[in-house]
Amino acid sequence: SQQGEEDPQALSIQEGENATMNCSYKTSINNLQWYRQNSGRGLVHLILIRSNEREKHSGRLRVTLDTSKKSSSLLITASRAADTASYFCATDASRGSNYKLTFGKGTLLTVNP
Amino acid sequence: EPEVTQTPSHQVTQMGQEVILRCVPISNHLYFYWYRQILGQKVEFLVSFYNNEISEKSEIFDDQFSVERPDGSNFTLKIRSTKLEDSAMYFCASSVRGRSDTQYFGPGTRLTVL
């Protein structure tokens, strides 16, 4: 798999349920960021977790990072129809590039009212 | 809350024409970026820019592409002779610092090359 691969590719849930999306990556990282993209729109930054952090919360979002497994998860609790969007993880490599983010293909989340 | 803005939101051009995509980064940010997303594909890094010079570029960013910060607020991406495969959503982003910092993205410019 390539750097920043999310799974599942698509997830459909009912409003009020929790949604969990996963991301795997290959190289060592400085941090991992999660973004949301509504259909055809821009990328909205959700949360950044650094390589020395294991868990981070922001409102209804909970992100975990396991650097030994090179994976991260994004949990959205008590989902709402407005959470319907694509969710991407993006990593910045700890070696080589200083600047670029490498994105995964994303998870398309559909929250049904 | 400050945000990155981009103009135009949609640009349609003929193959071979030059296009300039414009961005206004967040005012106290020092690092600027362009990414693109071909329909249905991943967001891909094109270039980063700091202190009035390119700090990093990808293999996509060939001689047909150039970036400029013509004044204290704008950051532009120029494609000299567009190709059909340049059709994509182009995102500008900015950050306060470079390495390990949050990058804030604009709403994007959808470029359609006919």
XYZ file of N, CA and C in Angstrom:
681
model
N 0.842 -1.192 0.000
C 0.000 0.000 0.000
C 0.878 1.242 0.000
N 0.294 2.342 -0.403
C 1.068 3.574 -0.498
C 0.964 4.343 0.804
N 1.837 5.349 0.949
C 1.799 6.202 2.118
C 0.412 6.803 2.275
N -0.154 6.712 3.474
C -1.443 7.320 3.718
C -2.580 6.602 3.018
N -2.814 5.363 3.364
C -3.934 4.629 2.795
C -5.032 4.508 3.836
N -6.227 4.948 3.474
C -7.330 4.862 4.416
C -8.192 3.631 4.129
N -8.794 3.130 5.176
C -9.837 2.136 4.968
C -10.911 2.340 6.014
N -12.157 2.023 5.776
C -12.602 1.522 4.476
C -12.624 2.613 3.419
N -12.820 2.255 2.173
C -12.927 3.255 1.126
C -14.254 3.992 1.227
N -15.273 3.280 1.699
C -16.583 3.900 1.865
C -17.244 3.326 3.105
N -17.976 4.188 3.805
C -18.630 3.801 5.046
C -19.981 4.496 5.111
N -21.022 3.705 5.351
C -22.374 4.269 5.440
C -22.961 3.902 6.789
N -23.385 4.899 7.543
C -23.929 4.663 8.875
C -25.185 5.501 9.087
N -25.862 5.229 10.187
C -27.036 6.003 10.550
C -26.630 7.129 11.502
N -27.368 8.209 11.423
C -27.134 9.340 12.318
C -27.145 8.854 13.771
N -26.204 9.358 14.540
C -26.118 8.957 15.944
C -25.096 7.854 16.196
N -24.778 7.100 15.151
C -23.770 6.045 15.302
C -22.367 6.648 15.258
N -21.408 5.841 15.682
C -20.008 6.256 15.602
C -19.398 5.779 14.279
N -18.470 6.543 13.772
C -17.775 6.175 12.530
C -16.289 6.090 12.823
N -15.675 4.996 12.411
C -14.234 4.823 12.576
C -13.588 4.628 11.232
N -12.569 5.425 10.980
C -11.806 5.330 9.743
C -10.345 5.110 10.100
N -9.671 4.318 9.306
C -8.291 3.968 9.581
C -7.365 4.460 8.476
N -6.127 4.646 8.862
C -5.114 5.108 7.917
C -3.828 4.364 8.217
N -3.179 3.877 7.172
C -1.873 3.249 7.353
C -0.855 3.986 6.503
N 0.374 3.950 6.933
C 1.426 4.638 6.197
C 2.691 3.800 6.272
N 3.705 4.182 5.474
C 4.867 3.303 5.358
C 6.127 3.875 5.989
N 6.365 5.179 5.824
C 7.635 5.732 6.298
C 7.470 6.373 7.671
N 8.570 6.666 8.321
C 8.519 7.394 9.596
C 7.974 8.787 9.361
N 7.221 9.263 10.330
C 6.563 10.563 10.158
C 6.858 11.494 11.317
N 6.680 12.798 11.061
C 6.700 13.788 12.136
C 5.316 13.946 12.733
N 4.328 13.991 11.852
C 2.958 14.102 12.330
C 2.002 13.548 11.294
N 0.775 13.390 11.707
C -0.280 12.911 10.819
C -1.468 13.840 11.005
N -2.049 14.233 9.901
C -3.182 15.152 9.958
C -4.395 14.509 9.303
N -5.550 14.841 9.776
C -6.805 14.415 9.165
C -7.518 15.639 8.593
N -8.041 15.449 7.389
C -8.776 16.503 6.696
C -10.130 15.962 6.268
N -11.067 16.883 6.121
C -12.384 16.549 5.599
C -12.594 17.322 4.305
N -13.274 16.676 3.357
C -13.590 17.334 2.096
C -15.028 17.030 1.735
N -15.845 18.068 1.722
C -17.192 17.903 1.208
C -17.114 17.851 -0.318
N -18.080 17.216 -0.919
C -18.033 16.908 -2.339
C -17.656 18.119 -3.178
N -16.543 18.009 -3.914
C -16.118 19.068 -4.808
C -15.643 20.331 -4.132
N -15.415 20.283 -2.848
C -15.017 21.498 -2.122
C -13.586 21.384 -1.615
N -13.184 22.354 -0.794
C -11.822 22.386 -0.279
C -11.595 21.432 0.873
N -10.360 21.373 1.315
C -9.952 20.501 2.410
C -9.998 21.285 3.719
N -10.710 20.746 4.668
C -10.833 21.377 5.978
C -9.995 20.596 6.966
N -9.079 21.294 7.625
C -8.215 20.630 8.590
C -9.011 20.270 9.836
N -8.864 19.017 10.273
C -9.590 18.558 11.454
C -8.687 18.485 12.678
N -7.579 17.802 12.533
C -6.756 17.543 13.705
C -5.359 17.108 13.270
N -4.365 17.467 14.053
C -2.987 17.054 13.822
C -2.515 16.295 15.046
N -1.897 15.167 14.826
C -1.337 14.396 15.933
C 0.135 14.180 15.637
N 0.969 14.460 16.614
C 2.411 14.358 16.419
C 2.873 12.929 16.693
N 4.057 12.626 16.213
C 4.550 11.240 16.292
C 4.779 10.792 17.736
N 4.930 11.748 18.660
C 5.136 11.364 20.061
C 3.820 11.367 20.854
N 2.719 11.565 20.166
C 1.407 11.506 20.811
C 0.696 10.215 20.441
N -0.158 9.735 21.310
C -0.859 8.478 21.047
C -2.348 8.697 20.807
N -2.870 9.756 21.385
C -4.296 10.008 21.252
C -4.548 11.501 21.380
N -5.559 11.949 20.633
C -5.916 13.357 20.702
C -7.417 13.501 20.482
N -8.005 14.464 21.169
C -9.447 14.681 21.053
C -9.712 16.101 20.595
N -10.777 16.253 19.831
C -11.260 17.580 19.470
C -12.752 17.470 19.249
N -13.524 17.940 20.213
C -14.978 17.832 20.109
C -15.418 16.387 19.994
N -16.120 16.071 18.911
C -16.590 14.687 18.690
C -15.548 13.821 17.979
N -14.373 14.357 17.760
C -13.321 13.621 17.058
C -12.314 13.056 18.050
N -11.931 11.811 17.775
C -10.856 11.201 18.552
C -9.893 10.554 17.561
N -8.645 10.912 17.659
C -7.621 10.366 16.767
C -6.611 9.595 17.604
N -6.245 8.435 17.101
C -5.169 7.672 17.727
C -4.044 7.486 16.726
N -2.863 7.285 17.246
C -1.692 7.051 16.407
C -0.859 5.943 17.028
N -0.558 4.943 16.232
C 0.307 3.846 16.660
C 1.494 3.814 15.712
N 2.592 4.399 16.136
C 3.754 4.496 15.247
C 4.421 3.138 15.050
N 4.237 2.217 15.989
C 4.830 0.888 15.812
C 4.119 0.129 14.695
N 2.833 0.384 14.528
C 2.073 -0.255 13.452
C 1.919 0.665 12.252
N 2.419 1.887 12.380
C 2.293 2.863 11.301
C 0.824 3.006 10.890
N 0.008 3.280 11.878
C -1.415 3.418 11.592
C -2.050 4.454 12.502
N -3.173 4.981 12.035
C -3.941 5.962 12.785
C -5.416 5.674 12.575
N -6.213 6.096 13.530
C -7.652 5.977 13.348
C -8.325 7.288 13.714
N -9.403 7.563 13.025
C -10.239 8.733 13.293
C -11.613 8.217 13.692
N -12.043 8.585 14.873
C -13.365 8.216 15.358
C -14.223 9.462 15.440
N -15.378 9.409 14.815
C -16.367 10.483 14.938
C -17.522 9.912 15.750
N -17.778 10.487 16.889
C -18.848 9.986 17.737
C -20.153 10.730 17.452
N -21.250 10.042 17.721
C -22.580 10.633 17.568
C -22.703 11.368 16.238
N -22.510 10.644 15.170
C -22.434 11.259 13.845
C -23.725 11.978 13.469
N -23.553 12.975 12.592
C -24.669 13.780 12.088
C -24.658 13.731 10.571
N -25.784 14.028 9.970
C -25.849 14.037 8.508
C -24.812 14.994 7.919
N -24.536 16.085 8.651
C -23.562 17.075 8.175
C -22.132 16.547 8.172
N -21.889 15.395 8.807
C -20.553 14.792 8.781
C -20.294 14.072 7.469
N -21.295 13.935 6.636
C -21.127 13.281 5.339
C -20.082 14.022 4.522
N -19.010 13.311 4.172
C -17.869 13.919 3.480
C -16.835 12.835 3.233
N -15.776 13.201 2.532
C -14.609 12.324 2.417
C -13.588 12.745 3.461
N -12.942 11.774 4.062
C -11.966 12.033 5.112
C -10.612 11.475 4.665
N -9.602 12.315 4.780
C -8.263 11.960 4.326
C -7.271 12.076 5.477
N -6.328 11.137 5.502
C -5.177 11.344 6.364
C -4.029 11.850 5.496
N -3.162 12.601 6.089
C -2.009 13.147 5.374
C -0.815 13.105 6.306
N 0.296 12.640 5.794
C 1.493 12.495 6.606
C 2.615 13.366 6.062
N 3.479 13.800 6.964
C 4.715 14.424 6.511
C 5.865 13.562 6.997
N 6.726 13.195 6.085
C 7.799 12.251 6.374
C 8.845 12.911 7.265
N 9.405 12.124 8.160
C 10.407 12.686 9.067
C 11.770 12.798 8.389
N 11.925 12.124 7.267
C 13.180 12.231 6.524
C 12.886 12.697 5.113
N 13.868 13.385 4.547
C 13.676 13.817 3.160
C 12.911 15.112 3.106
N 11.683 15.022 2.682
C 10.875 16.214 2.491
C 10.656 16.976 3.790
N 10.747 18.283 3.698
C 10.444 19.125 4.848
C 9.023 19.646 4.814
N 8.402 19.552 3.671
C 7.198 20.341 3.515
C 5.978 19.587 3.019
N 6.168 18.618 2.159
C 4.996 18.104 1.485
C 4.216 17.152 2.367
N 2.899 17.214 2.212
C 2.007 16.249 2.811
C 1.677 15.188 1.768
N 1.646 13.948 2.222
C 1.257 12.844 1.352
C -0.108 12.354 1.796
N -1.060 12.426 0.888
C -2.448 12.102 1.199
C -2.791 10.678 0.792
N -3.749 10.097 1.511
C -4.351 8.856 1.087
C -5.509 9.113 0.143
N -6.148 8.024 -0.279
C -7.275 8.153 -1.203
C -8.553 8.559 -0.505
N -8.594 8.397 0.799
C -9.743 8.875 1.554
C -10.811 7.835 1.800
N -11.607 8.116 2.809
C -12.795 7.322 3.119
C -14.013 8.197 2.895
N -14.943 7.716 2.076
C -16.191 8.443 1.850
C -17.192 8.011 2.913
N -17.513 8.928 3.805
C -18.462 8.658 4.882
C -19.827 9.225 4.516
N -20.828 8.376 4.587
C -22.213 8.813 4.380
C -22.973 8.572 5.673
N -23.547 9.634 6.222
C -24.353 9.524 7.422
C -25.804 9.745 7.031
N -26.580 8.703 7.181
C -27.990 8.743 6.772
C -28.866 9.261 7.901
N -29.743 10.231 7.581
C -30.601 10.791 8.635
C -31.666 9.791 9.094
N -12.412 33.891 11.487
C -11.174 33.122 11.447
C -10.514 33.290 10.091
N -9.215 33.589 10.069
C -8.525 33.792 8.788
C -8.570 32.527 7.944
N -8.645 32.695 6.631
C -8.659 31.537 5.766
C -7.920 31.842 4.471
N -7.535 30.770 3.808
C -6.896 30.881 2.498
C -7.996 31.064 1.455
N -7.806 32.012 0.563
C -8.783 32.212 -0.500
C -8.133 31.949 -1.849
N -8.943 31.522 -2.804
C -8.440 31.224 -4.147
C -9.409 31.775 -5.187
N -8.826 32.269 -6.283
C -9.629 32.713 -7.416
C -8.976 32.271 -8.718
N -9.762 31.991 -9.753
C -11.218 31.850 -9.701
C -11.604 30.518 -9.083
N -12.890 30.306 -8.875
C -13.318 29.014 -8.346
C -13.328 27.966 -9.464
N -13.575 28.423 -10.678
C -13.590 27.516 -11.822
C -12.992 28.239 -13.025
N -12.058 27.579 -13.693
C -11.406 28.139 -14.865
C -11.500 27.128 -15.996
N -12.022 27.581 -17.111
C -12.080 26.738 -18.308
C -11.153 27.343 -19.344
N -10.299 26.508 -19.940
C -9.336 27.021 -20.901
C -9.152 26.032 -22.038
N -8.617 26.522 -23.125
C -8.306 25.658 -24.257
C -6.898 25.104 -24.100
N -6.710 23.893 -24.570
C -5.391 23.261 -24.542
C -4.366 24.185 -25.189
N -3.204 24.304 -24.557
C -2.148 25.152 -25.076
C -2.159 26.569 -24.531
N -3.236 26.947 -23.889
C -3.318 28.290 -23.323
C -2.623 28.346 -21.962
N -2.245 29.555 -21.593
C -1.644 29.797 -20.279
C -2.742 30.122 -19.265
N -2.600 29.604 -18.069
C -3.530 29.972 -17.001
C -2.742 30.387 -15.772
N -3.319 31.301 -15.022
C -2.752 31.714 -13.743
C -3.820 31.522 -12.674
N -3.473 30.740 -11.698
C -4.361 30.516 -10.568
C -3.856 31.334 -9.395
N -4.783 31.979 -8.723
C -4.397 32.920 -7.669
C -4.826 32.465 -6.293
N -4.024 32.823 -5.329
C -4.255 32.429 -3.948
C -3.851 33.590 -3.049
N -4.611 33.772 -1.978
C -4.187 34.691 -0.924
C -4.052 33.863 0.346
N -2.816 33.591 0.755
C -2.607 32.790 1.970
C -3.020 33.562 3.220
N -3.039 32.876 4.328
C -3.319 33.520 5.608
C -2.176 34.477 5.914
N -2.509 35.650 6.429
C -1.579 36.780 6.396
C -0.281 36.577 7.176
N -0.276 35.880 8.274
C 0.967 35.733 9.036
C 1.698 34.442 8.706
N 1.240 33.733 7.670
C 1.887 32.490 7.282
C 3.078 32.775 6.372
N 4.094 31.913 6.488
C 5.335 32.139 5.759
C 5.604 31.086 4.691
N 4.909 29.957 4.777
C 5.143 28.854 3.841
C 3.883 28.662 3.004
N 4.099 28.457 1.718
C 2.976 28.369 0.797
C 3.140 27.141 -0.094
N 2.012 26.583 -0.475
C 2.023 25.305 -1.188
C 0.949 25.290 -2.269
N 1.217 24.482 -3.288
C 0.182 24.111 -4.246
C 0.079 22.590 -4.303
N -1.161 22.118 -4.322
C -1.478 20.710 -4.493
C -2.513 20.615 -5.600
N -2.648 19.426 -6.159
C -3.730 19.230 -7.114
C -4.417 17.898 -6.842
N -5.659 17.823 -7.292
C -6.433 16.591 -7.137
C -7.174 16.334 -8.443
N -6.698 15.352 -9.189
C -7.425 14.923 -10.376
C -8.674 14.190 -9.907
N -9.754 14.358 -10.635
C -11.041 13.809 -10.221
C -10.942 12.335 -9.844
N -11.340 12.028 -8.624
C -11.359 10.643 -8.168
C -10.026 10.115 -7.680
N -9.010 10.984 -7.673
C -7.684 10.527 -7.265
C -7.218 11.257 -5.990
N -6.020 10.904 -5.563
C -5.469 11.485 -4.347
C -5.091 12.951 -4.546
N -5.017 13.662 -3.459
C -4.433 14.996 -3.469
C -2.924 14.828 -3.583
N -2.326 15.543 -4.546
C -0.893 15.381 -4.809
C -0.157 16.703 -4.594
N 0.979 16.625 -3.968
C 1.824 17.792 -3.735
C 2.458 18.242 -5.046
N 2.474 19.554 -5.267
C 3.151 20.117 -6.430
C 4.422 20.847 -6.009
N 4.284 21.817 -5.104
C 5.409 22.688 -4.822
C 5.222 23.370 -3.470
N 6.338 23.686 -2.829
C 6.304 24.527 -1.635
C 7.205 25.731 -1.861
N 6.916 26.809 -1.164
C 7.546 28.104 -1.446
C 7.769 28.826 -0.131
N 8.990 29.287 0.052
C 9.323 30.004 1.280
C 10.380 31.033 0.973
N 10.255 32.196 1.559
C 11.263 33.241 1.416
C 11.541 33.544 -0.057
N 10.469 33.598 -0.824
C 10.520 33.957 -2.243
C 11.266 32.978 -3.133
N 11.338 31.742 -2.687
C 11.895 30.738 -3.577
C 11.264 29.381 -3.333
N 11.365 28.541 -4.357
C 10.829 27.187 -4.237
C 11.710 26.405 -3.275
N 11.079 25.785 -2.280
C 11.837 24.988 -1.321
C 11.773 23.504 -1.661
N 10.723 23.086 -2.330
C 10.601 21.698 -2.735
C 9.575 21.609 -3.861
N 9.793 20.690 -4.791
C 8.805 20.462 -5.842
C 8.750 18.986 -6.170
N 7.614 18.567 -6.689
C 7.444 17.177 -7.061
C 7.788 16.996 -8.540
N 7.772 15.735 -8.956
C 8.078 15.455 -10.357
C 6.981 15.951 -11.287
N 5.804 16.200 -10.734
C 4.712 16.738 -11.541
C 5.029 18.180 -11.948
N 5.702 18.881 -11.089
C 5.980 20.313 -11.268
C 7.133 20.476 -12.243
N 6.818 20.356 -13.547
C 7.866 20.458 -14.558
C 7.977 21.895 -15.063
N 8.689 22.062 -16.172
C 8.966 23.408 -16.684
C 7.713 24.171 -17.103
N 6.604 23.471 -17.243
C 5.367 24.155 -17.625
C 4.743 24.915 -16.451
N 5.201 24.595 -15.250
C 4.646 25.208 -14.050
C 5.617 26.244 -13.485
N 5.065 27.280 -12.910
C 5.886 28.230 -12.161
C 5.030 28.843 -11.056
N 5.691 29.308 -10.019
C 4.994 29.972 -8.924
C 5.657 31.314 -8.665
N 4.853 32.188 -8.095
C 5.348 33.534 -7.851
C 4.582 34.149 -6.696
N 5.264 34.996 -5.969
C 4.597 35.809 -4.963
C 4.814 37.257 -5.406
N 3.928 37.756 -6.242
C 4.158 39.048 -6.897
C 4.083 40.249 -5.952
N 3.411 40.064 -4.823
C 3.303 41.153 -3.855
C 3.223 40.532 -2.473
N 2.870 41.322 -1.474
C 2.872 40.808 -0.107
C 1.722 39.900 0.256
N 0.766 39.741 -0.671
C -0.396 38.948 -0.282
C -0.718 37.806 -1.230
N -0.439 37.961 -2.524
C -0.838 36.942 -3.485
C 0.237 35.893 -3.707
N -0.220 34.707 -4.060
C 0.680 33.593 -4.405
C 0.041 32.933 -5.614
N 0.793 32.854 -6.720
C 0.186 32.387 -7.968
C 0.856 31.125 -8.483
N 0.061 30.353 -9.209
C 0.549 29.186 -9.941
C 0.240 29.428 -11.405
N 1.278 29.368 -12.230
C 1.097 29.551 -13.663
C 1.378 28.241 -14.367
N 0.495 27.899 -15.294
C 0.731 26.775 -16.199
C 0.855 27.378 -17.581
N 2.022 27.204 -18.199
C 2.334 27.957 -19.425
C 1.533 27.477 -20.623
N 1.454 26.198 -20.822
C 0.771 25.641 -21.988
C -0.014 24.437 -21.502
N -1.289 24.670 -21.227
C -2.072 23.628 -20.563
C -2.305 22.417 -21.457
N -2.366 21.263 -20.790
C -2.669 20.009 -21.457
C -3.972 19.476 -20.896
N -4.564 18.545 -21.604
C -5.823 17.957 -21.129
C -5.659 17.363 -19.730
N -4.490 16.739 -19.508
C -4.257 16.066 -18.223
C -4.005 17.025 -17.066
N -3.939 18.322 -17.360
C -3.841 19.313 -16.280
C -5.192 19.595 -15.641
N -6.249 19.078 -16.231
C -7.580 19.268 -15.649
C -7.615 18.631 -14.271
N -7.936 19.444 -13.272
C -7.893 18.986 -11.884
C -8.393 20.115 -10.994
N -8.541 19.790 -9.717
C -8.765 20.812 -8.696
C -7.405 21.185 -8.143
N -7.107 22.468 -8.122
C -5.831 22.943 -7.611
C -6.069 23.644 -6.275
N -5.345 23.184 -5.268
C -5.481 23.736 -3.929
C -4.216 24.492 -3.540
N -4.422 25.646 -2.988
C -3.346 26.404 -2.360
C -3.419 26.150 -0.856
N -2.296 26.122 -0.204
C -2.257 25.959 1.249
C -1.168 26.850 1.815
N -1.275 27.134 3.116
C -0.223 27.901 3.772
C -0.060 27.421 5.203
N 1.113 27.696 5.745
C 1.384 27.336 7.136
C 2.309 28.387 7.732
N 2.290 28.459 9.060
C 3.168 29.419 9.738
C 4.620 28.976 9.592
N 4.839 27.733 9.935
C 6.169 27.143 9.817
C 6.137 26.085 8.717
N 7.296 25.522 8.441
C 7.350 24.495 7.406
C 7.126 23.129 7.996
N 8.214 22.505 8.326
C 8.153 21.128 8.812
C 7.216 20.989 10.007
N 6.385 19.949 9.914
C 5.530 19.519 11.038
C 4.436 20.490 11.415
N 4.115 21.424 10.554
C 3.086 22.387 10.917
C 1.793 22.107 10.165
N 0.705 22.562 10.724
C -0.591 22.411 10.082
C -0.642 23.238 8.806
N -1.077 22.616 7.726
C -1.271 23.328 6.469
C -2.772 23.594 6.296
N -3.097 24.849 6.053
C -4.485 25.256 5.866
C -4.738 25.447 4.378
N -5.792 24.799 3.914
C -6.069 24.772 2.483
C -7.163 25.759 2.100
N -7.045 26.258 0.884
C -8.096 27.059 0.302
C -9.187 26.188 -0.296
N -10.234 26.816 -0.835
C -11.371 26.060 -1.375
C -11.091 25.418 -2.731
N -9.997 25.803 -3.360
C -9.624 25.188 -4.633
C -10.103 25.943 -5.853
N -9.385 25.735 -6.954
C -9.798 26.194 -8.278
C -9.938 24.967 -9.153
N -11.125 24.814 -9.716
C -11.319 23.688 -10.642
C -10.887 24.134 -12.026
N -9.852 23.509 -12.555
C -9.344 23.824 -13.894
C -9.819 22.771 -14.873
N -10.479 23.227 -15.911
C -10.938 22.336 -16.971
C -10.246 22.741 -18.262
N -9.487 21.814 -18.840
C -8.780 22.073 -20.089
C -9.502 21.324 -21.204
N -9.933 22.074 -22.211
C -10.694 21.479 -23.310
C -9.819 21.259 -24.542
